[in-house]
Coordinates of C-alpha atoms in Angstrom, one line a residue:
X29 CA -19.5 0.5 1.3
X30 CA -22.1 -1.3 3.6
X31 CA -23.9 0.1 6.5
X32 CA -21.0 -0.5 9.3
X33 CA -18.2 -0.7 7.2
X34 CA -15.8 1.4 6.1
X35 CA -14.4 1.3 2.3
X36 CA -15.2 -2.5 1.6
X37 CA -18.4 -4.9 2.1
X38 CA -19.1 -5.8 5.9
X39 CA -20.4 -9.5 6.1
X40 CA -24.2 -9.3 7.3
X41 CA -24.6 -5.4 6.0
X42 CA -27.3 -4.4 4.0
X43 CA -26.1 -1.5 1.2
X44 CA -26.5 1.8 2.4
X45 CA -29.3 3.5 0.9
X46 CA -28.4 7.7 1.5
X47 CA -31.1 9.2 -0.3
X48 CA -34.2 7.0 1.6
X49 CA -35.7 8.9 4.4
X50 CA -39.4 8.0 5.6
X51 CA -41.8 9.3 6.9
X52 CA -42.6 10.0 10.3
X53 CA -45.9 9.7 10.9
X54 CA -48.1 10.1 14.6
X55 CA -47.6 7.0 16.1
X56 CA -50.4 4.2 15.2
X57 CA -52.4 2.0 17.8
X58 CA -50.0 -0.6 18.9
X59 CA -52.4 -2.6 20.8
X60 CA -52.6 -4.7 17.9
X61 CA -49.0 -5.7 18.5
X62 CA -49.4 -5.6 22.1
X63 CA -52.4 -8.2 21.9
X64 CA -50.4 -10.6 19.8
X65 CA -47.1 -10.8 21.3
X66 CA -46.1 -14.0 23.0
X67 CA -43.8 -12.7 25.9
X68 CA -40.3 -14.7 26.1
X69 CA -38.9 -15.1 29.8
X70 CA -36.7 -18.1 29.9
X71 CA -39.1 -21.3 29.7
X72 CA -38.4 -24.4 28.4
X73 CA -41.8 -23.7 26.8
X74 CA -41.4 -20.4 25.4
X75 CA -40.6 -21.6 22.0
X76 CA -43.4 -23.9 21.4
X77 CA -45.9 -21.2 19.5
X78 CA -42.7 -21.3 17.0
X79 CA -41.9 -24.6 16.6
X80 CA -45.9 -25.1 15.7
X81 CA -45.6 -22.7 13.4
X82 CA -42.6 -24.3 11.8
X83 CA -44.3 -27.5 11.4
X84 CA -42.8 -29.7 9.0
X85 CA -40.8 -27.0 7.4
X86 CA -37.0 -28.5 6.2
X87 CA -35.6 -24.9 6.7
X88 CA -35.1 -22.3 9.1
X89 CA -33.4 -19.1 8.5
X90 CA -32.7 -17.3 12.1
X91 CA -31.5 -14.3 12.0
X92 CA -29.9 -11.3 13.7
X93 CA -29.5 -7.7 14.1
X94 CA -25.8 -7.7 14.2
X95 CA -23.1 -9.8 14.0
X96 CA -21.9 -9.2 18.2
X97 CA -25.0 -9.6 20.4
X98 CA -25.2 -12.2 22.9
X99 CA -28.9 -12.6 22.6
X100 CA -28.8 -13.5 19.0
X101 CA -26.4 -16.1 19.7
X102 CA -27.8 -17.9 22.9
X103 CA -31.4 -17.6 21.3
X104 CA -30.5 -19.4 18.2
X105 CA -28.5 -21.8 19.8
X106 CA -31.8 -22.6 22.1
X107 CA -33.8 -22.4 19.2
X108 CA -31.7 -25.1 16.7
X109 CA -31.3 -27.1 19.8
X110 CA -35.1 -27.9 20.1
X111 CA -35.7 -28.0 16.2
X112 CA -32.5 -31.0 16.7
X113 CA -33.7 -32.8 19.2
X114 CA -37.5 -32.6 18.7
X115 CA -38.1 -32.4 14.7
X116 CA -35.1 -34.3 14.0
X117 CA -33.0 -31.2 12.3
X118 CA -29.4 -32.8 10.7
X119 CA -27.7 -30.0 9.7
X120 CA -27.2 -26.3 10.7
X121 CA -25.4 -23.9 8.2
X122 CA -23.4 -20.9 9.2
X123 CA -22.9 -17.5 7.3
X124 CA -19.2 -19.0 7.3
X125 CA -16.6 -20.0 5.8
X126 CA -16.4 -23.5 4.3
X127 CA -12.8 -24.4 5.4
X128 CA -13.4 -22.5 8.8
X129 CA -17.0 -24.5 9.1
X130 CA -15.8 -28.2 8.1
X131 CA -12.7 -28.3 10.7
X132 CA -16.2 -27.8 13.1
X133 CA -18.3 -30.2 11.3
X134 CA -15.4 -32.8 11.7
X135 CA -14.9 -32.3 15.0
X136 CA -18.5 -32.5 16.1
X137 CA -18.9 -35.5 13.7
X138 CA -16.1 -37.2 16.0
X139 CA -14.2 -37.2 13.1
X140 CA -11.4 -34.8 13.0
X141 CA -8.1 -34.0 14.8
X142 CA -9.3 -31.6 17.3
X143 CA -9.9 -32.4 21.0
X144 CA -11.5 -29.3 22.5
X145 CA -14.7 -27.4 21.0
X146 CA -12.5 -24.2 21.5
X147 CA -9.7 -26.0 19.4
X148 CA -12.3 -27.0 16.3
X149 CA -13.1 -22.7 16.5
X150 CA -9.2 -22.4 15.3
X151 CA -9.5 -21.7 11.8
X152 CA -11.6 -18.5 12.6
X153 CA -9.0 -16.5 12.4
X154 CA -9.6 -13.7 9.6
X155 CA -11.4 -10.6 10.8
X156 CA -14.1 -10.9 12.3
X157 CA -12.6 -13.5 14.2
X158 CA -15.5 -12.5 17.2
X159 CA -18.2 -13.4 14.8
X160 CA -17.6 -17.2 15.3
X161 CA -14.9 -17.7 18.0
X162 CA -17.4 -16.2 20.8
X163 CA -18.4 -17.9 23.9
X164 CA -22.1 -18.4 22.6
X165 CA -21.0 -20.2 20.0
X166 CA -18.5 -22.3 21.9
X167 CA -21.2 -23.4 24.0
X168 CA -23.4 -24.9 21.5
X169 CA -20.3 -26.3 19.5
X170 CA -19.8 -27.9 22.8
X171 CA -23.0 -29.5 22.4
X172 CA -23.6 -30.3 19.1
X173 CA -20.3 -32.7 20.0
X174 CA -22.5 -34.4 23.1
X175 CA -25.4 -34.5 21.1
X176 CA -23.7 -36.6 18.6
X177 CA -21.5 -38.7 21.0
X178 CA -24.8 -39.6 22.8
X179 CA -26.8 -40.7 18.8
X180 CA -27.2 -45.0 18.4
X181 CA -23.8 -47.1 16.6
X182 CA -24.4 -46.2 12.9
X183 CA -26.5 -43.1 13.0
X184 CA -25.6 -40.0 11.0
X185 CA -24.5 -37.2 13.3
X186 CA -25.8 -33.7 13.0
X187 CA -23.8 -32.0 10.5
X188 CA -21.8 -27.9 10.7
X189 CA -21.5 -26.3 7.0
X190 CA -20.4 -22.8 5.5
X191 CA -22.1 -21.1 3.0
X192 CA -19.8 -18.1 2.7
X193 CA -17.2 -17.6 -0.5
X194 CA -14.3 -15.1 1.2
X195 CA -12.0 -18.0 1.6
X196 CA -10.7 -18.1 -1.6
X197 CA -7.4 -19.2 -0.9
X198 CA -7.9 -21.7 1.9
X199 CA -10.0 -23.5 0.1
X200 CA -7.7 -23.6 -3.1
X201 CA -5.1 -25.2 -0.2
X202 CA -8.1 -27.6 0.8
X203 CA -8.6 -29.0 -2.7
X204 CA -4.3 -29.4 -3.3
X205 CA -4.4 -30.8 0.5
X206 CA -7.9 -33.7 -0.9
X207 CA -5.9 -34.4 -4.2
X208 CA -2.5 -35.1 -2.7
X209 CA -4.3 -37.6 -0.3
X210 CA -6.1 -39.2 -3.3
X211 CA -4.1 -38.9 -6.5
X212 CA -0.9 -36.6 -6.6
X213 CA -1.0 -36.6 -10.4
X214 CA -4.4 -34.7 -10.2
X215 CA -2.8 -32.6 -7.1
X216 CA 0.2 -31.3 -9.4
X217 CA -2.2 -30.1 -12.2
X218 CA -4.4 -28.2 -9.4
X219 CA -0.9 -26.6 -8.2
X220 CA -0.4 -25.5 -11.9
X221 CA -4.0 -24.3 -12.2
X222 CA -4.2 -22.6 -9.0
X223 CA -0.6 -20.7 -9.4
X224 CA -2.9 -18.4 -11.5
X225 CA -2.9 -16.1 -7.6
X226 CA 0.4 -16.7 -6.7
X227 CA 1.5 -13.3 -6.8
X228 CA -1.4 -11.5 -4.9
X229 CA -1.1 -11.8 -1.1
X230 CA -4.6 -11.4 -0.7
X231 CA -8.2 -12.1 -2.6
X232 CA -9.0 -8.3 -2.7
X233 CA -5.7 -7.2 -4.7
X234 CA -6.7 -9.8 -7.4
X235 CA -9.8 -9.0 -7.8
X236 CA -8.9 -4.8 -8.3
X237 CA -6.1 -5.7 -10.6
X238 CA -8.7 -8.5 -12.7
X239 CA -11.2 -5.7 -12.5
X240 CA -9.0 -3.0 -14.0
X241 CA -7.3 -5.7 -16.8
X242 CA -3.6 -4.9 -14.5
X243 CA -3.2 -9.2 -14.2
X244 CA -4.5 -11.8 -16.7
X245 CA -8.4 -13.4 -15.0
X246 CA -8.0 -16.7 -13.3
X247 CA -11.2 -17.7 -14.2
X248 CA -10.4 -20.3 -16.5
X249 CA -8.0 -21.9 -14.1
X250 CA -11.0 -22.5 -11.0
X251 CA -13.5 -23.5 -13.4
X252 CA -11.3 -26.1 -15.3
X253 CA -10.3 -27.0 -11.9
X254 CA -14.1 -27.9 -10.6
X255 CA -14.9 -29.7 -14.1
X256 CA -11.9 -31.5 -13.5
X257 CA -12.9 -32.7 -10.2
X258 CA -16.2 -34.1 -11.2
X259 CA -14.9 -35.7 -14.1
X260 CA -12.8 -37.8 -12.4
X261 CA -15.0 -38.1 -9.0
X262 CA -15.6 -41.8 -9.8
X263 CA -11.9 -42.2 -8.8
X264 CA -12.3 -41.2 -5.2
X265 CA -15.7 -41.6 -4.0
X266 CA -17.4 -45.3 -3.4
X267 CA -20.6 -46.5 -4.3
X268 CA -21.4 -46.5 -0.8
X269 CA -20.8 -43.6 0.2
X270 CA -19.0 -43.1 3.5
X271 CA -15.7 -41.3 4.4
X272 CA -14.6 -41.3 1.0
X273 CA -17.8 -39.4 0.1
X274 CA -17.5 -36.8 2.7
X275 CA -14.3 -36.0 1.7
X276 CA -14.6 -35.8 -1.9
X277 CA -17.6 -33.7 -1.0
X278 CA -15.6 -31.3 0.8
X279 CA -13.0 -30.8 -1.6
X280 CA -15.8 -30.4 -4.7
X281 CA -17.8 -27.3 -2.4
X282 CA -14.5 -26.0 -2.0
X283 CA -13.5 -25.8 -5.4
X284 CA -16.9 -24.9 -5.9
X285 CA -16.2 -21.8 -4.0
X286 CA -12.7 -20.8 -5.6
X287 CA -14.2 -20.4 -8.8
X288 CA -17.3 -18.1 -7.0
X289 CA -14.8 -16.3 -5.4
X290 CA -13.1 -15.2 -8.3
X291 CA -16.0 -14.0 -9.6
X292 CA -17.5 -12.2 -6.7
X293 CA -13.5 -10.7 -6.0
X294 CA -13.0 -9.6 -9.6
X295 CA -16.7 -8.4 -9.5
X296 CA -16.2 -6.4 -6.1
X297 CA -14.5 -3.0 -7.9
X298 CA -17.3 -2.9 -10.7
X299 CA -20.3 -2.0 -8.6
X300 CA -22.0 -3.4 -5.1
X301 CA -25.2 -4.4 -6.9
X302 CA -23.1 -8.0 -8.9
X303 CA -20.9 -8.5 -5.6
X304 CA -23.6 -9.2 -3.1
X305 CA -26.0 -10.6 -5.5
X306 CA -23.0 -13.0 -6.6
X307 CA -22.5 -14.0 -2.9
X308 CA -25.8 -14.3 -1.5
X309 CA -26.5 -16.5 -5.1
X310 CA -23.1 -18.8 -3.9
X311 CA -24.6 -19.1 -0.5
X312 CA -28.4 -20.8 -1.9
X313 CA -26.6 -22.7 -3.9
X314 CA -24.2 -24.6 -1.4
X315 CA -27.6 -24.9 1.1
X316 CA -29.3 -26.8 -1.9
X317 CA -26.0 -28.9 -2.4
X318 CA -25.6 -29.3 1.5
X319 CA -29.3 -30.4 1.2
X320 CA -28.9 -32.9 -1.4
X321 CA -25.6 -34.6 -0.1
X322 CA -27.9 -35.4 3.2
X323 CA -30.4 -36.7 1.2
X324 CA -28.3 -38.7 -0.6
X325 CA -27.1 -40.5 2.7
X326 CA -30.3 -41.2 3.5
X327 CA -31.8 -39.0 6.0
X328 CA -34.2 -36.1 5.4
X329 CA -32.7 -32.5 4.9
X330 CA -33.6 -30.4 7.5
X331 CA -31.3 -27.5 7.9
X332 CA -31.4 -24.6 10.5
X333 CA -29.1 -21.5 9.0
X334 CA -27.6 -18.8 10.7
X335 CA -26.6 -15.6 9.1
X336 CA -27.6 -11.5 9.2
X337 CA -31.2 -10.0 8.9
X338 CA -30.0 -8.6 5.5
X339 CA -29.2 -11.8 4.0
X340 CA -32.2 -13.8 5.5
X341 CA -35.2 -11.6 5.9
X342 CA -37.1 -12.0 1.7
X343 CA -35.0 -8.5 0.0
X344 CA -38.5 -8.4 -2.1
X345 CA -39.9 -7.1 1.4
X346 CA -36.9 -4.3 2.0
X347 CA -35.1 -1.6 -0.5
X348 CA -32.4 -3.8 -1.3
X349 CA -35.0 -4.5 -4.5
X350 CA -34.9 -1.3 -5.8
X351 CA -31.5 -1.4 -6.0
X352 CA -31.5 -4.9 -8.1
X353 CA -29.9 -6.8 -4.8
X354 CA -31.5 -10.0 -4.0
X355 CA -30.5 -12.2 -0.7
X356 CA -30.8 -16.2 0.7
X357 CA -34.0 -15.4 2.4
X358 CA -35.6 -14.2 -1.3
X359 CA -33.9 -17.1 -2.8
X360 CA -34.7 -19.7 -0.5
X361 CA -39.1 -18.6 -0.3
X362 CA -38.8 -18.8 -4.5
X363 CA -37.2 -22.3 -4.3
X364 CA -39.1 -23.5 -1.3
X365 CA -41.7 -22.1 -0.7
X366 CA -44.0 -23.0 2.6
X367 CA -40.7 -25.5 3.2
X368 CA -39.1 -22.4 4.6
X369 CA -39.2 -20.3 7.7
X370 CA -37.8 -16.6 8.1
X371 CA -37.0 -15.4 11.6
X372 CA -35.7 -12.1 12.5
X373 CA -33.9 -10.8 15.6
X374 CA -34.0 -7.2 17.0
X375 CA -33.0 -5.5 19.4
X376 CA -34.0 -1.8 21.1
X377 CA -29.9 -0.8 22.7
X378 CA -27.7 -2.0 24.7
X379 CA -24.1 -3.1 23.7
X380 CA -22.8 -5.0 21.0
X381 CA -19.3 -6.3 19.4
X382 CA -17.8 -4.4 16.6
X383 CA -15.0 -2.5 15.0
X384 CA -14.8 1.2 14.2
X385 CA -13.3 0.1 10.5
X386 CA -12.7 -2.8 8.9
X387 CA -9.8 -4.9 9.9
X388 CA -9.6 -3.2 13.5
X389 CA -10.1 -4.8 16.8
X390 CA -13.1 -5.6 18.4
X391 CA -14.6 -3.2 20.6
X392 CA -17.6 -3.4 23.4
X393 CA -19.8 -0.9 22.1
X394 CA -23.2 1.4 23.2
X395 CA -25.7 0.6 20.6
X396 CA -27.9 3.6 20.4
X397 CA -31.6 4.1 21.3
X398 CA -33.3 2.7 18.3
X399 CA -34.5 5.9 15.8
X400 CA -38.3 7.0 16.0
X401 CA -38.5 6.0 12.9
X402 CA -37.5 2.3 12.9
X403 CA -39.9 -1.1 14.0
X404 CA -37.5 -1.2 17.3
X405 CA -38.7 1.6 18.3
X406 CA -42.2 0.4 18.2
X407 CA -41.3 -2.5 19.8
X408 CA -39.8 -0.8 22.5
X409 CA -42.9 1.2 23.7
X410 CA -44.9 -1.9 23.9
X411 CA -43.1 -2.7 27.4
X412 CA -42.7 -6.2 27.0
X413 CA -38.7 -7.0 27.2
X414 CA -38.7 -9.8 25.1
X415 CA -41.4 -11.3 22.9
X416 CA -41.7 -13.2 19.9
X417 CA -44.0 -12.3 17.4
X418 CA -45.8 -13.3 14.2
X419 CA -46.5 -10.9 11.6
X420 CA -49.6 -12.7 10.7
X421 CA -50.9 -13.2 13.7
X422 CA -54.0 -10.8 12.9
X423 CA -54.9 -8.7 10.2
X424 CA -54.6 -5.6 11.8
X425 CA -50.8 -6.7 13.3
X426 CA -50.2 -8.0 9.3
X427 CA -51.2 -4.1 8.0
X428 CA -48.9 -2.6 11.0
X429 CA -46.4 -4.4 10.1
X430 CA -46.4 -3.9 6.2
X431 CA -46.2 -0.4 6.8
X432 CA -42.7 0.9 5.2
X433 CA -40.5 1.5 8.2
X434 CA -36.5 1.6 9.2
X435 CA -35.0 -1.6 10.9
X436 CA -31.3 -1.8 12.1
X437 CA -28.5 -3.4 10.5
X438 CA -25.1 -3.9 12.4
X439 CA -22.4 -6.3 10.5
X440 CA -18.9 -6.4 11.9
X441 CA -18.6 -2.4 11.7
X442 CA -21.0 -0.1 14.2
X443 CA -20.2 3.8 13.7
X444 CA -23.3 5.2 16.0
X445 CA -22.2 9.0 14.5
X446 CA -23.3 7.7 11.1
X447 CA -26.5 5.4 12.5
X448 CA -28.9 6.5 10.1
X449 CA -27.0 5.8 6.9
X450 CA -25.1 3.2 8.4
X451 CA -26.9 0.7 10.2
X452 CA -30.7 1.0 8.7
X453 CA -32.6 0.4 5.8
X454 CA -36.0 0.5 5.0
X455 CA -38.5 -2.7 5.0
X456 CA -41.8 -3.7 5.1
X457 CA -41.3 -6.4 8.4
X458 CA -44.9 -8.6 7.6
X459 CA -43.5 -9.2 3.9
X460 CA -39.9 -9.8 4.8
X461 CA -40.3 -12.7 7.6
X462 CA -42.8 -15.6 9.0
X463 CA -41.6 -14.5 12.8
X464 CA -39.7 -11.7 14.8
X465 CA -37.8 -12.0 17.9
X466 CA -37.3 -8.9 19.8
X467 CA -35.0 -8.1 22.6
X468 CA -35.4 -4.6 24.0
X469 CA -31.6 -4.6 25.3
X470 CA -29.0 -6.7 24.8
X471 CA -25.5 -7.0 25.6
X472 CA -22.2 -7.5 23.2
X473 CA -21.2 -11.2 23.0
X474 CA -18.1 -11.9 24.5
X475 CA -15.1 -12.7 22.3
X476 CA -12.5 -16.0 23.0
X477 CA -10.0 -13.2 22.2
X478 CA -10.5 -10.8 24.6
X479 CA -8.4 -7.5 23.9
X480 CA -8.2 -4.3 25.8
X481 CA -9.9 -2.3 23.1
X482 CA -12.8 -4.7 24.0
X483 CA -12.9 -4.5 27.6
X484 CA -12.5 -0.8 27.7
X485 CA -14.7 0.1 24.7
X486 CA -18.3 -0.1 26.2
X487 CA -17.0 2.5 28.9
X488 CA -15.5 5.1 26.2
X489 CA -18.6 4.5 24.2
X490 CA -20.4 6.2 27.2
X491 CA -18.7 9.6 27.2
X492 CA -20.4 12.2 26.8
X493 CA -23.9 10.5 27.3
X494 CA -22.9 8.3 30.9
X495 CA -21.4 11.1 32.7

């Protein structure tokens, strides 16, 4: 189980690492720190020190704490919006789903059924529903859709992707829903294929009876369906490019992703270390293909992504390596070097959005105090609220930083009775990103699907500490 979740892996969790405990030692000379912190307080201009540190770079990976703070959100949103509209980004890529992600990309594309911003957010259904149909992200959906409304006659519109693989079986209904537009024949032979998971009701129960050798693997079936697809691409796709393209596109990721998905579900009961690797592996792999299908309709790749600390910030940098788990962040520095950027998001306390297990409903949370132990707390008792920081910025703030310390991880699930195995793991920050955004306390983003559980939960979350 992941930090925050309870008997399966949380989206955005680090692996728990029970046995790690650092030491404390007397607190260091934080001026360093102090010295080289560029405070944040709501300027148009508070960014620029990043965006010249980005330069030309065609990626950025932002980060965040948690999947259900409101800070992460709004300052990515700010953050993509100026690398948009000032370096010309064309694409940003969610820690998504792709089905979930393309009805978005279609409607702020002005291409696809939806009339509303808060319609296009429909497919974000599954648990964590909050983790993409939040008010943040409604806003800036909101605006891609302007953004693109507002480009020249003929000009490519900024694009929405998803990297994730946990929608096994929407996307196997996305590829029979493409192939019954475009050739029926081909459709009836994906039904056949496909009919391999008819009789599970969900992902996970294939993948524990493929893992124990109860129900005959499907992985036959999704790979002969993707080589069938390209095989026979030249039927549905024009020289062009164009609609056709797009569509074909989205049908090949998809069954791109049925046939990681069985792999990463039938992997999931034989051991954490394959299962994460396998998905974080998927999710490089559909950025380079996102990257490539821009380029090949003739604008510049330059992609924003946003997903969890855990899978952006380099795992070379954090204990996830001495376990044999590598993430996107690692990936993405091998492959591209300088090209990329790594930003992380932190936070001190304050509230967030989460479950108490996986599966349940959202709650308004306390988030703890950050431990002694961890980087928040030393960016707490440098008094500045909110700052933005480079770990390079000196060598002094480089060798502070490199120092093995805790940082918080909260995915979808936030126990605070189990904080220390739960929701940390131990990193060295200089070696695991190019720049750190820290909010000292932050407040639980606000679900489109408000419940009771929500609305009530920051209160219970108080007793007995508020009385």
């Amino acid at each position: 189980a992941a930090p925050g979740s309870a008997t399966r892996p949380t989206p955005g969790n680090p692996r728990p690492n029970r046995c790690m405990e650092p030491r404390a030692p007397s607190p260091p000379d934080l001026d360093p720190l102090r010295a080289a912190l560029h405070p944040l307080g709501g300027s148009p201009s508070d960014y620029d020190p990043l965006l010249e540190r980005i330069g030309d770079a065609r990626l950025v990976l932002i980060g965040e704490a948690s999947h259900g703070t409101h800070e992460f959100y709004r300052e990515r949103a700010t953050i993509t919006r100026r690398l948009i509209t000032e370096k010309g980004f064309t694409a940003v890529a969610l820690e998504a789903d792709w089905p979930d992600a393309h009805r978005v990309h279609r409607f702020i594309s002005r291409q696809g059924e939806d009339d509303e911003a808060i319609d296009a957010l429909g497919a974000f259904r599954r648990f964590p529903a909050w983790m993409w149909r939040n008010a943040d992200v409604l806003d800036f959906i909101g605006w891609l859709r302007q953004f693109n409304e507002a480009l020249p006659p003929g000009a490519t519109p900024v694009g929405l992707y998803g990297l994730d693989l946990y929608s096994l079986f929407a996307s196997i209904r996305a590829v029979i829903d493409y192939l019954d537009r475009v050739d029926p024949d081909a459709a009836q032979r994906a039904r056949y294929r496909y009919s391999c998971f008819d009789h599970f009701d969900d992902p996970e129960s294939y993948g524990f009876e493929a893992a124990l050798s109860l129900t005959p693997r499907c992985r036959d079936e999704v790979l002969g369906q993707l080589a069938e697809l390209h095989r026979l691409s030249a039927r549905w796709t024009r020289p062009e490019g164009g609609g056709a393209d797009e569509a074909f596109f989205s049908a090949e990721r998809n069954a791109r992703l049925a046939a990681s998905a069985e792999h990463y579900y039938r992997t999931l009961f034989g051991g954490p270390v394959p299962s994460w690797n396998l998905r974080d592996q998927h999710m490089a792999e559909t950025l380079d293909a996102v990257a490539e299908h821009i380029e090949r309709n003739g604008r510049a790749a330059r992609i924003v992504v946003w997903a969890h600390n855990s899978h952006l910030g380099d795992a070379r940098a954090t204990d996830m390596a001495r376990r044999g788990e590598l993430n996107l962040g690692q990936l993405v520095r091998e492959r591209h070097g300088r090209n990329a950027v790594l930003i992380g998001l932190t936070t001190h306390h304050g509230t967030v959005t989460a479950a108490d297990n996986w599966d349940e409903p959202a709650r308004r949370k306390r988030v703890r105090p950050a431990l002694p132990e961890s980087y928040e707390a030393w960016f707490h008792a440098l008094g500045t609220p909110t700052f933005l920081l480079f770990p390079e910025a000196s060598r002094k703030v480089a060798e502070l930083l490199r120092t093995p310390r805790l940082e918080r991880a909260i995915g979808v699930v936030y126990r605070p009775a189990t904080e220390r195995t739960s929701h940390y793991f131990q990193v060295r920050l200089a070696d695991q990103f190019d720049a750190v955004v820290h909010f000292d306390e932050t407040r639980a983003v606000e679900p489109l699907d408000r419940t009771i559980a929500w609305e009530l939960g920051a209160a219970k979350e108080t007793f007995p500490y508020g009385v």
